[in-house]
PDB file of C-alpha atoms and ligand atoms in Angstrom:
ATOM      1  CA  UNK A   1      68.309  49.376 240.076  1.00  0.00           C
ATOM      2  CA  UNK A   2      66.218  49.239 237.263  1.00  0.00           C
ATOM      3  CA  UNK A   3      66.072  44.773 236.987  1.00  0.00           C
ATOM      4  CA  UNK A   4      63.801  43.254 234.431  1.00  0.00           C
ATOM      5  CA  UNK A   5      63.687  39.895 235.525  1.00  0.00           C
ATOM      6  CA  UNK A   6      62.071  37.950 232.879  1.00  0.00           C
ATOM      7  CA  UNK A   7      66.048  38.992 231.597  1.00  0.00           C
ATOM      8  CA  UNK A   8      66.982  37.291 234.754  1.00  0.00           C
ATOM      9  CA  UNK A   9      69.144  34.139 234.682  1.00  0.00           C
ATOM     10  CA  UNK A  10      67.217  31.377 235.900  1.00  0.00           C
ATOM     11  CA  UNK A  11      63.921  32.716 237.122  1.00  0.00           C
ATOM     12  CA  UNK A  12      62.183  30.613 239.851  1.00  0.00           C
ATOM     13  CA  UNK A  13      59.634  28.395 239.709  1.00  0.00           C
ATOM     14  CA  UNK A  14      58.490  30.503 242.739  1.00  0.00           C
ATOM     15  CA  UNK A  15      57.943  33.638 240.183  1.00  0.00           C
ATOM     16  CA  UNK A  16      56.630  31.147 237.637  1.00  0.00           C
ATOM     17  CA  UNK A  17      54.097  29.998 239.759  1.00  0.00           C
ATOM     18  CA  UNK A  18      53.016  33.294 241.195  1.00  0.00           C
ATOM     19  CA  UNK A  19      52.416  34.976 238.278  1.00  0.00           C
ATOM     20  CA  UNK A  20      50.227  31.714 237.099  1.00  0.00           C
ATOM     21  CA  UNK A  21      48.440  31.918 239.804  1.00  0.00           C
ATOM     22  CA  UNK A  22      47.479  36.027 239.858  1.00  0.00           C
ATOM     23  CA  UNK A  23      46.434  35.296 236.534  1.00  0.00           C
ATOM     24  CA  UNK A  24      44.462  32.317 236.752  1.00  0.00           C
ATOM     25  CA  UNK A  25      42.712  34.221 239.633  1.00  0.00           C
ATOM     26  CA  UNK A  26      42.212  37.490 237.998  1.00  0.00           C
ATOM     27  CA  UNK A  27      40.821  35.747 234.766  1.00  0.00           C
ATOM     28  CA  UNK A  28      37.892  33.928 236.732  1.00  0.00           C
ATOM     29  CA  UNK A  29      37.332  37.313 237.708  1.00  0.00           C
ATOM     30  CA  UNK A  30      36.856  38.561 234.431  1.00  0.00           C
ATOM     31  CA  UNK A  31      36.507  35.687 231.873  1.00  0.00           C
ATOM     32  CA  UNK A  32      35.789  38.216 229.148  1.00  0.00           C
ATOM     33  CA  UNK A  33      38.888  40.670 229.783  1.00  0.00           C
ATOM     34  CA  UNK A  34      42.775  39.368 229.617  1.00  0.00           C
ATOM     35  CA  UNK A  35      44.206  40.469 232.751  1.00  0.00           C
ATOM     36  CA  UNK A  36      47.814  42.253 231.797  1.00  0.00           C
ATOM     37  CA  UNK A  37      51.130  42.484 233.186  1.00  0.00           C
ATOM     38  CA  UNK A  38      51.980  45.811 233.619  1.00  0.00           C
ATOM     39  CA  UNK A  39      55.751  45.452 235.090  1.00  0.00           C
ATOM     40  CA  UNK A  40      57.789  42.685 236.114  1.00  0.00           C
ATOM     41  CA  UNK A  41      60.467  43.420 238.329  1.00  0.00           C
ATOM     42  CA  UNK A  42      62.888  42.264 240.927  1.00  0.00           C
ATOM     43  CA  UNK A  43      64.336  43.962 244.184  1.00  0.00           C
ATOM     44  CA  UNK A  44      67.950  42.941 244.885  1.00  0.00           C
ATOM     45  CA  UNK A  45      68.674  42.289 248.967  1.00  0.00           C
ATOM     46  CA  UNK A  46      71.799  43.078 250.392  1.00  0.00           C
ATOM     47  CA  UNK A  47      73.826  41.906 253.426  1.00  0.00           C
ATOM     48  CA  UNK A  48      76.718  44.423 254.329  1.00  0.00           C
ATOM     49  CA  UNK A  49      78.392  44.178 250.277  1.00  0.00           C
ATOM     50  CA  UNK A  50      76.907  46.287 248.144  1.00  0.00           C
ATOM     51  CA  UNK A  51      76.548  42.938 245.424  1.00  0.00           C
ATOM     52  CA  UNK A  52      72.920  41.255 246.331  1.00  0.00           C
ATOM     53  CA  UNK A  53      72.417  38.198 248.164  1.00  0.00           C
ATOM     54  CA  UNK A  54      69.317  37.160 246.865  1.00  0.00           C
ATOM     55  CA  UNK A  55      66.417  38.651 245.133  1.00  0.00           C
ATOM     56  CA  UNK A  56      62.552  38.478 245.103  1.00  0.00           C
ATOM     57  CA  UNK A  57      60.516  38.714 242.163  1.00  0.00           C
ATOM     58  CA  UNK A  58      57.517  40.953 241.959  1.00  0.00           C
ATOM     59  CA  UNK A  59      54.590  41.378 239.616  1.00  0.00           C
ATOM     60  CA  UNK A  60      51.940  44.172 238.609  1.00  0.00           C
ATOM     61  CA  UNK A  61      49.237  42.506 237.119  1.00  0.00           C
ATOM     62  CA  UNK A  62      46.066  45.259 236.024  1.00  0.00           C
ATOM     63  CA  UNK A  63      42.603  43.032 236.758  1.00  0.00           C
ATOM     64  CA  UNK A  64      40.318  45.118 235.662  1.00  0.00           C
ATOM     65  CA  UNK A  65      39.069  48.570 235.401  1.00  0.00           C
ATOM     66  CA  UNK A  66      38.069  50.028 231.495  1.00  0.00           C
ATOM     67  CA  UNK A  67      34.623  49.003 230.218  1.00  0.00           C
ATOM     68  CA  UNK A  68      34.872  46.109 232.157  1.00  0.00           C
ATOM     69  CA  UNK A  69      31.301  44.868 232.060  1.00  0.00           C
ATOM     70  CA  UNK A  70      30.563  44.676 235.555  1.00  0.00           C
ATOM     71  CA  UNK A  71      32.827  44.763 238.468  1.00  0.00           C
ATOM     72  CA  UNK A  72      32.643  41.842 240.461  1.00  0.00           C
ATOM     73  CA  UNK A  73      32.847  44.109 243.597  1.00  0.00           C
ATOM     74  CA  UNK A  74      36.031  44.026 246.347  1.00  0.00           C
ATOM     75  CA  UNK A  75      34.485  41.252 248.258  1.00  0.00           C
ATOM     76  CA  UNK A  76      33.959  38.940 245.519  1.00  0.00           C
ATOM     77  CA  UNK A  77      37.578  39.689 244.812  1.00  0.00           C
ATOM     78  CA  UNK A  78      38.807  38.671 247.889  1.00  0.00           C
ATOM     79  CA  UNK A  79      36.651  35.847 247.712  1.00  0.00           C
ATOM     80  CA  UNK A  80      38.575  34.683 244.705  1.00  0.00           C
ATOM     81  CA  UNK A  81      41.560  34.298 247.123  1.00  0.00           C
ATOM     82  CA  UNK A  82      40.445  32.801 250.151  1.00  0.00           C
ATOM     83  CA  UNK A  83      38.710  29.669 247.327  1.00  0.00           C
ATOM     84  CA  UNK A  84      42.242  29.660 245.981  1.00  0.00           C
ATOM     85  CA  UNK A  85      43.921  28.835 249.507  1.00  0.00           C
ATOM     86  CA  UNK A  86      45.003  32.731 249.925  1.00  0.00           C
ATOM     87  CA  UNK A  87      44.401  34.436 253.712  1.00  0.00           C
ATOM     88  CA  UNK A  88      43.099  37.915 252.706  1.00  0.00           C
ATOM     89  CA  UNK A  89      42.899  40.589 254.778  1.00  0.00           C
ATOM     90  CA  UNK A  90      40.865  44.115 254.072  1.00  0.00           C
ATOM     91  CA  UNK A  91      42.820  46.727 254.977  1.00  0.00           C
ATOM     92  CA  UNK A  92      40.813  49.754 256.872  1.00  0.00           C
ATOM     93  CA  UNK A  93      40.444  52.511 256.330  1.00  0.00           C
ATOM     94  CA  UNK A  94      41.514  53.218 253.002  1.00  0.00           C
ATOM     95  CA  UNK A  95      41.120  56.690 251.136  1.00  0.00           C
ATOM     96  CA  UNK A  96      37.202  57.576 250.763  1.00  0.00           C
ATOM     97  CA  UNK A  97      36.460  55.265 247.455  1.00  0.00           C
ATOM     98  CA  UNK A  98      39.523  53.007 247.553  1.00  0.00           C
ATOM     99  CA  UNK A  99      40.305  49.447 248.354  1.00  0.00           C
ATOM    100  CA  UNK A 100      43.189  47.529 249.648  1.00  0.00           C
ATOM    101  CA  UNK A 101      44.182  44.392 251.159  1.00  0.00           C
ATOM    102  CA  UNK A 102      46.752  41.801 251.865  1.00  0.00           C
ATOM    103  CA  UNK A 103      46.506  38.244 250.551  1.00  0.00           C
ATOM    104  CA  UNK A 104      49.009  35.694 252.145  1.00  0.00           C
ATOM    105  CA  UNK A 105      50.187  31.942 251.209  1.00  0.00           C
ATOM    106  CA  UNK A 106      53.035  30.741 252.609  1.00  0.00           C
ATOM    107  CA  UNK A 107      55.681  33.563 252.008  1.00  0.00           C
ATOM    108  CA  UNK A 108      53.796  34.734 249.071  1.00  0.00           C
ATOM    109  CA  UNK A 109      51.969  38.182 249.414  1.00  0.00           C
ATOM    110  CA  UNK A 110      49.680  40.204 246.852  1.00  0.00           C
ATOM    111  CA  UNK A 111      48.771  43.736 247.460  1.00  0.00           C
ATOM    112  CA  UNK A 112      45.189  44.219 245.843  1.00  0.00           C
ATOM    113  CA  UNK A 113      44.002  46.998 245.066  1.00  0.00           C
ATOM    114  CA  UNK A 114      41.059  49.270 243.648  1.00  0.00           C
ATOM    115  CA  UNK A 115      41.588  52.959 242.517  1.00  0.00           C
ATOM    116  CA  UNK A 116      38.314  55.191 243.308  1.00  0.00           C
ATOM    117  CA  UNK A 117      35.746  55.798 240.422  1.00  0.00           C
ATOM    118  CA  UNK A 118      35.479  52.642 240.083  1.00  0.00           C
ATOM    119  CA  UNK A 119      39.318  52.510 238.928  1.00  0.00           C
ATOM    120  CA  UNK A 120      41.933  49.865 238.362  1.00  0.00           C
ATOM    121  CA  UNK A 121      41.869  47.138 239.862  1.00  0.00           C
ATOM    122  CA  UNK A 122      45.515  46.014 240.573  1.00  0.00           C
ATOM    123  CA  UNK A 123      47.279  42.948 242.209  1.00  0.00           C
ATOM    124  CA  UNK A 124      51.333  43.299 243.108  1.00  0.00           C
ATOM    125  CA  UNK A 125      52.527  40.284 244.223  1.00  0.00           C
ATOM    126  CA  UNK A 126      55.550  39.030 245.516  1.00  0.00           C
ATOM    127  CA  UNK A 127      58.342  35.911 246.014  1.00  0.00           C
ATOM    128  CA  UNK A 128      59.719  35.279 249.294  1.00  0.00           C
ATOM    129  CA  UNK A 129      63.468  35.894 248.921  1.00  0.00           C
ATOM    130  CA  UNK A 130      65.287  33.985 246.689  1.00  0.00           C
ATOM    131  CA  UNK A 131      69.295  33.290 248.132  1.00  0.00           C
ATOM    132  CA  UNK A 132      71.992  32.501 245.743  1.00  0.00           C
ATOM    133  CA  UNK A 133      74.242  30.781 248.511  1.00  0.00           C
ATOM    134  CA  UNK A 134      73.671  30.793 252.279  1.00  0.00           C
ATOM    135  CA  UNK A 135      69.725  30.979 252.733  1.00  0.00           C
ATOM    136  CA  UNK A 136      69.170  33.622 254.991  1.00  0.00           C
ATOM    137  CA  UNK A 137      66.054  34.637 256.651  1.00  0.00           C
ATOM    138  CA  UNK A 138      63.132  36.981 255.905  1.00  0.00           C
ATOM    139  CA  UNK A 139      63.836  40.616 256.055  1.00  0.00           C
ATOM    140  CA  UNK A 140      60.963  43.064 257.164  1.00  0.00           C
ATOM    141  CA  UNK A 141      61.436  44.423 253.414  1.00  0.00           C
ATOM    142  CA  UNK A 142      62.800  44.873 250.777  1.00  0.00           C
ATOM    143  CA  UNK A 143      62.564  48.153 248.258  1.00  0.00           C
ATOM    144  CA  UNK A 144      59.134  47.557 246.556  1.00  0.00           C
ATOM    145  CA  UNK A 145      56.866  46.348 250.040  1.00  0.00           C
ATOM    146  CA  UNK A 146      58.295  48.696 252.152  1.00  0.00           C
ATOM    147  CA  UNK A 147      55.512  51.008 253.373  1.00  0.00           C
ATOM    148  CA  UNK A 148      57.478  54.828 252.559  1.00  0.00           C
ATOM    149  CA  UNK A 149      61.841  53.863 252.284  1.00  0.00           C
ATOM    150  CA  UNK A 150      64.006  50.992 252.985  1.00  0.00           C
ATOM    151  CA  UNK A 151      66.093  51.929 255.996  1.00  0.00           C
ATOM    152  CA  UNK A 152      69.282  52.138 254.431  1.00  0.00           C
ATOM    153  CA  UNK A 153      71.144  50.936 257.226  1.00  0.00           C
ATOM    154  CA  UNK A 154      70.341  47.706 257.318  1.00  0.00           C
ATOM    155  CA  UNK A 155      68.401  47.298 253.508  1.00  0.00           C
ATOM    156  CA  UNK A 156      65.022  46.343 255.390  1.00  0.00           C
ATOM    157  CA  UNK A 157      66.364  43.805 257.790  1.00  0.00           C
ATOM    158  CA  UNK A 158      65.671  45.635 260.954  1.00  0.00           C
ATOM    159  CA  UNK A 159      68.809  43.994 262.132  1.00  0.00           C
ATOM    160  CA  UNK A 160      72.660  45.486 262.458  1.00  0.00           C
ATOM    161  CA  UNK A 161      74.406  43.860 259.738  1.00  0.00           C
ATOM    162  CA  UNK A 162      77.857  44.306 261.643  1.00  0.00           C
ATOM    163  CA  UNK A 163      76.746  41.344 263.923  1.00  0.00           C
ATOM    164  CA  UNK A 164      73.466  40.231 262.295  1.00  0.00           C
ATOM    165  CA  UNK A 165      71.647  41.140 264.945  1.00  0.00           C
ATOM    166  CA  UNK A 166      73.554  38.058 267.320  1.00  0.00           C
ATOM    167  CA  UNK A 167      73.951  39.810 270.822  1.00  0.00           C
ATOM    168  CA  UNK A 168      78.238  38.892 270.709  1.00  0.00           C
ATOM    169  CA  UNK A 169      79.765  39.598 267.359  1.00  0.00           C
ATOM    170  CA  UNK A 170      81.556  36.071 267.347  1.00  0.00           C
ATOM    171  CA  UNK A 171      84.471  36.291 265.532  1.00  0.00           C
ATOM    172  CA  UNK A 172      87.319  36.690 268.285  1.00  0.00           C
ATOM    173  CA  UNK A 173      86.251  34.589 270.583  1.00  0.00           C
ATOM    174  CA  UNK A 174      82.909  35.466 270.636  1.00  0.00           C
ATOM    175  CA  UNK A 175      82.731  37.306 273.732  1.00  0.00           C
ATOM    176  CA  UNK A 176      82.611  40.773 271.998  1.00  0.00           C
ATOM    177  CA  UNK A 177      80.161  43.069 272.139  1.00  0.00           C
ATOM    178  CA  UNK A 178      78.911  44.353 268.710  1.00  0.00           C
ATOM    179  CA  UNK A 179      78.747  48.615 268.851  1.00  0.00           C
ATOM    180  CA  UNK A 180      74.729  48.183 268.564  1.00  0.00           C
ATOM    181  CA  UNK A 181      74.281  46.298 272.068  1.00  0.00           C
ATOM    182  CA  UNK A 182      74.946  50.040 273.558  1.00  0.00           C
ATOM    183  CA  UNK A 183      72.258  51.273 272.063  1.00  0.00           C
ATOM    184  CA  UNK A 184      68.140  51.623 273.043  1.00  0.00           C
ATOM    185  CA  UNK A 185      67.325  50.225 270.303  1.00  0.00           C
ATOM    186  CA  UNK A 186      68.601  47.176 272.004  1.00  0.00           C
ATOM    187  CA  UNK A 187      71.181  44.453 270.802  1.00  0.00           C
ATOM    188  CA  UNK A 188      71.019  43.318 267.410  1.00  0.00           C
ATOM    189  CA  UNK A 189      68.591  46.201 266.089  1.00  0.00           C
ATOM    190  CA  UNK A 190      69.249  48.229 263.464  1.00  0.00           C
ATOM    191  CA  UNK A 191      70.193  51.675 265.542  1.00  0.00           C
ATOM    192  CA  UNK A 192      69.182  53.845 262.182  1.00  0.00           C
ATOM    193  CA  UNK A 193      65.618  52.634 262.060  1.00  0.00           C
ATOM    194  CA  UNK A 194      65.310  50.753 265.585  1.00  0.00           C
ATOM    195  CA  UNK A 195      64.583  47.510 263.855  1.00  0.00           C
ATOM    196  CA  UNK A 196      61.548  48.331 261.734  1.00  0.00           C
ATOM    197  CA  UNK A 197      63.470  47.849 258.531  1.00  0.00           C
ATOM    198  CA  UNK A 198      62.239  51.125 257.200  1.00  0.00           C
ATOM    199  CA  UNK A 199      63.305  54.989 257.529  1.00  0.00           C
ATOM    200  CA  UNK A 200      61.696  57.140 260.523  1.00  0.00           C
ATOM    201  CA  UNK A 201      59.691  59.676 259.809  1.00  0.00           C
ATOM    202  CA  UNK A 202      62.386  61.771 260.524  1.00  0.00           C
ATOM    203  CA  UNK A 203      64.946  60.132 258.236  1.00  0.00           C
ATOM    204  CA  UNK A 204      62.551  60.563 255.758  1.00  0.00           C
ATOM    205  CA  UNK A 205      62.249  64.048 255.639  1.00  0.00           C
ATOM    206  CA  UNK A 206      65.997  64.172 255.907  1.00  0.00           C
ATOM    207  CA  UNK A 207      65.975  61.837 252.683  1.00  0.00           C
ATOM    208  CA  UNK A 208      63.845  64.736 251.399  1.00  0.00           C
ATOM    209  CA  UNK A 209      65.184  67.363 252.207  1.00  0.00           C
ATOM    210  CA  UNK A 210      68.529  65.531 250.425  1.00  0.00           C
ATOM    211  CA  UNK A 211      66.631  65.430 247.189  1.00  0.00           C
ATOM    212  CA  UNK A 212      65.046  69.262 247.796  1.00  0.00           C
ATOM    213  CA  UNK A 213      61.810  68.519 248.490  1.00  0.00           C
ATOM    214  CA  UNK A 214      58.994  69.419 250.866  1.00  0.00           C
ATOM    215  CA  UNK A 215      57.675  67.808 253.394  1.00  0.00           C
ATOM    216  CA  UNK A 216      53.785  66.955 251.998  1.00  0.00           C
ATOM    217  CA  UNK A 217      50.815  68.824 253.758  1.00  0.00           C
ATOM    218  CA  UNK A 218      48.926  65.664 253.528  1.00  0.00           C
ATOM    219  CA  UNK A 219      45.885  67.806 251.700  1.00  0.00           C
ATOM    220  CA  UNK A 220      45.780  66.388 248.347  1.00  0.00           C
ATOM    221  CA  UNK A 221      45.682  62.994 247.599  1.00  0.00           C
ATOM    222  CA  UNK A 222      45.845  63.688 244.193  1.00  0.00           C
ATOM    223  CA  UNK A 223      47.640  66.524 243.378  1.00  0.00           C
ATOM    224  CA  UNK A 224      46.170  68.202 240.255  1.00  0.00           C
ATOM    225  CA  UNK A 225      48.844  68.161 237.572  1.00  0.00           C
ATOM    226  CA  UNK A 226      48.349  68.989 233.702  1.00  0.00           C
ATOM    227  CA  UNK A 227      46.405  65.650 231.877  1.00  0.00           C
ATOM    228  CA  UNK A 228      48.363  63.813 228.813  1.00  0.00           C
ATOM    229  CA  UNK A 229      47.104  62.139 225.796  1.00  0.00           C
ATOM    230  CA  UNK A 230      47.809  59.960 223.561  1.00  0.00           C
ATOM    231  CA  UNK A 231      47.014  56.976 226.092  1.00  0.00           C
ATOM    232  CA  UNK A 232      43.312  54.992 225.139  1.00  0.00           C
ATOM    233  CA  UNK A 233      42.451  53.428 228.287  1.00  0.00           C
ATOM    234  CA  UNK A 234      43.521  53.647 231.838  1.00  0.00           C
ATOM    235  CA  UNK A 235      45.202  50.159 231.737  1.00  0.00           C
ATOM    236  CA  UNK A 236      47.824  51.917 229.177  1.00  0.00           C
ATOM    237  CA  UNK A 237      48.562  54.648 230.978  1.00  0.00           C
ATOM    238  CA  UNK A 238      49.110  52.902 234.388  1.00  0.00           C
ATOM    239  CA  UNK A 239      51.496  50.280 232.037  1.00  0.00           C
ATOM    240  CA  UNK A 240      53.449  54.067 231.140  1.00  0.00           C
ATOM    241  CA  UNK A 241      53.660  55.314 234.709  1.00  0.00           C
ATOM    242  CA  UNK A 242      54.918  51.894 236.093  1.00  0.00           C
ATOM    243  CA  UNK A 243      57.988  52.449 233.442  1.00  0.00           C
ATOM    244  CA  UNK A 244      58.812  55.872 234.911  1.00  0.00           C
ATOM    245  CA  UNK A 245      61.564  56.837 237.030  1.00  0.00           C
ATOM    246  CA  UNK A 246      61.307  59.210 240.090  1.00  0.00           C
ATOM    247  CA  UNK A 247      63.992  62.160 239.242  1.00  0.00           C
ATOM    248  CA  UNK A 248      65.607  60.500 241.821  1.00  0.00           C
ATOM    249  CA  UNK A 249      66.042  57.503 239.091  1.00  0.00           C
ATOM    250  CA  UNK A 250      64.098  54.857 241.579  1.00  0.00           C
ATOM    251  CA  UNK A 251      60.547  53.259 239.549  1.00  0.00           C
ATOM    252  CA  UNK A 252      59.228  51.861 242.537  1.00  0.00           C
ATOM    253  CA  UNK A 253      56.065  53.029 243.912  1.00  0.00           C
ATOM    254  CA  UNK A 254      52.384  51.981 244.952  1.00  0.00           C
ATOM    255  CA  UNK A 255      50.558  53.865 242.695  1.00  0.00           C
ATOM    256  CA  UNK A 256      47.097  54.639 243.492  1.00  0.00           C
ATOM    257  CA  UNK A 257      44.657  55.666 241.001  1.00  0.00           C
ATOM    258  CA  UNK A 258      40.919  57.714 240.560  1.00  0.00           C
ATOM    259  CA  UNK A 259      39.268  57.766 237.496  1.00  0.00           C
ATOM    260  CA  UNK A 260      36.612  60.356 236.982  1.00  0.00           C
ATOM    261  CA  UNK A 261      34.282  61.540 234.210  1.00  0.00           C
ATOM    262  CA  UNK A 262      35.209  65.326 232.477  1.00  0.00           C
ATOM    263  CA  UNK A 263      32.990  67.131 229.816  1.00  0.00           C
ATOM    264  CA  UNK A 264      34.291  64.985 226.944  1.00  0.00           C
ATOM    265  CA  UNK A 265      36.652  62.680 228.198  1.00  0.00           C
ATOM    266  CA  UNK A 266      37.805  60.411 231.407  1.00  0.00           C
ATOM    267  CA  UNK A 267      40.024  61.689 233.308  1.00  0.00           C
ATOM    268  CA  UNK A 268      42.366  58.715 234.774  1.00  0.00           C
ATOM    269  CA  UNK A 269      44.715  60.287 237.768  1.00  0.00           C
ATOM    270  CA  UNK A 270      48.203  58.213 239.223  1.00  0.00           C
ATOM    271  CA  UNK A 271      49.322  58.666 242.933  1.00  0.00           C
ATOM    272  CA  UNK A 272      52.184  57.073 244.837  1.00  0.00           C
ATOM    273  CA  UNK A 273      55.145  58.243 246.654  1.00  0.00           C
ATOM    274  CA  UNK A 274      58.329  57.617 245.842  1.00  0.00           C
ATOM    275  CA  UNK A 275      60.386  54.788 247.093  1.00  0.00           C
ATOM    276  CA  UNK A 276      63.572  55.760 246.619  1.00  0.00           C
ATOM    277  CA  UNK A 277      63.230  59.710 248.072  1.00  0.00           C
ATOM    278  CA  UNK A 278      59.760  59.573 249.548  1.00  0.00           C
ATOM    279  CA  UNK A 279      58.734  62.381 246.468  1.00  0.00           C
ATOM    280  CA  UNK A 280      55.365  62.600 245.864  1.00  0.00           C
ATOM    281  CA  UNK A 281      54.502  61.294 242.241  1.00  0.00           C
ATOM    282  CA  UNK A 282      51.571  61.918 240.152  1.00  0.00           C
ATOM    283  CA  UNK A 283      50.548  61.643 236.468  1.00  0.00           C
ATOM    284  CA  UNK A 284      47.050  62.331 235.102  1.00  0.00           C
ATOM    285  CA  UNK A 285      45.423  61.567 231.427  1.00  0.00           C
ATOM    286  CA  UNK A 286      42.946  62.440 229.589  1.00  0.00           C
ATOM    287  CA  UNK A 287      41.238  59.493 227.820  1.00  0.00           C
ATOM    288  CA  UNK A 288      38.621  58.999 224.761  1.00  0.00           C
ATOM    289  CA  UNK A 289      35.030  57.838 226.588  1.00  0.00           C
ATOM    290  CA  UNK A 290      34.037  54.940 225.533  1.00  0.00           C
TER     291      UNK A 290
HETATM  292 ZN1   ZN B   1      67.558  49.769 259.695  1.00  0.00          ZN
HETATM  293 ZN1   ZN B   2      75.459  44.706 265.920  1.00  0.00          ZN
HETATM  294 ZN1   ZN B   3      62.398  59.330 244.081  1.00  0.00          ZN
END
């Protein structure tokens, strides 16, 4: 589960240049500030064997955020895409005092992002789907874009992976029906998650309930949870959550983040759910003001 892929054999010029270019774009941004690399990582994507098929390779690159001397402001940021040949889209509306969007080139997509205070600034961008042998297609998603949890049916393809979503099965003589035709979803959808590539809402709370958790009220965006140290700037911490696991053992998750000021100190707060168990995850830290 847990793939470091700069230890990956033969990484792709497609991850090469994607990381380049997040980078070169987040250093005009900020020509006084090195962006960093918080995680590198890869999601594996599976047919019906459990061994993968192919990967994609995805970065989390922190901009900017700490005494950064001025923020360049969410437009300006999506500027810096569209002048590099990106299609970015806003995405509305986010949580009061947070930013997102959706940059596209080609099969290349970048989640950007700004936490609330002003906080982070974070791009998470990802390869199309890199195939070992027989180059399949796209699948809806894999385990790091999906928005909540990969179905685990069909491992984000939205298709039944008994006939690959083909309306006969082949095989015998072709003329067979696959067992998915039957149903609503229609033939060649997943049944579990009715082709969406991701669970249902209620899968989800199934998943949770595997795991023993609640459902969330949906009240806190941050839920208040006791504040670490030892961390000197937001950019560290966030580089400390992306290496945690989930007790579920799954590290993926879109963390969101709010930095605010305390009596003394900053107060830098992680949010994301789970997506491995749909858990709600959250971190905070207290860090020296600058
Ligand atoms: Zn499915
Ligand atoms: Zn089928
Ligand atoms: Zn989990």
């Amino acid at each position: 589960m847990d793939e470091v892929f700069s230890e990956h054999p033969g990484t792709p010029e497609s991850a090469v240049w994607l990381k380049g270019e997040l980078l070169r774009i987040a250093s005009a941004l900020y020509p006084d500030r090195r962006p960093v690399v918080a995680r590198e990582w890869t999601d594996p994507v599976r047919l019906r064997d459990p061994a993968p098929v192919g990967h994609r390779f995805l970065f989390l690159c922190c901009v900017g955020g700490d005494d950064r001397p001025s923020s360049p402001g969410f437009d300006d940021v999506l500027r810096a895409f569209t002048t590099e040949g990106w299609t970015a889209h806003r995405r509305s509306p986010g949580p009061p005092g947070e930013s997102w969007a959706t940059a596209r080139r080609e099969d290349f997509e970048v989640r950007v992002y700004e936490g609330s205070g002003p906080g982070l600034l974070t791009f998470t961008g990802w390869t199309p789907v890199v195939y070992t042998g027989r180059q399949l297609g796209r699948p809806w998603f894999t385990l790091s874009t999906v928005p909540g949890v990969l179905c685990d049916d069909c491992h984000g393809w939205g298709v039944c992976l008994l006939c690959e979503g083909r309306p006969y099965s082949g095989g015998s003589g072709g003329y067979g029906r696959c067992v998915c035709a039957g149903n609503n979803a229609g033939p060649g959808k997943c049944i579990e998650c009715g082709g969406s590539g991701a669970l249902t809402a209620k899968a989800t709370s199934w998943v949770r309930k595997r795991y023993g958790l609640p459902d969330p009220d949906g009240t806190e965006s941050f839920p208040q949870v006791p504040a670490e140290r030892g961390y000197d700037s937001a950019t560290s911490a966030l580089i400390a959550v992306s290496e945690r696991p989930c007790a579920c053992g799954e590290f993926r998750c879109l963390w969101r983040n709010a930095i605010t000021d305390a009596d003394d100190h900053t107060l830098a707060r992680f949010a994301g759910t789970c997506q491995g168990c749909a858990a709600p995850r959250a971190y905070a830290f207290e860090l020296p003001r600058h």
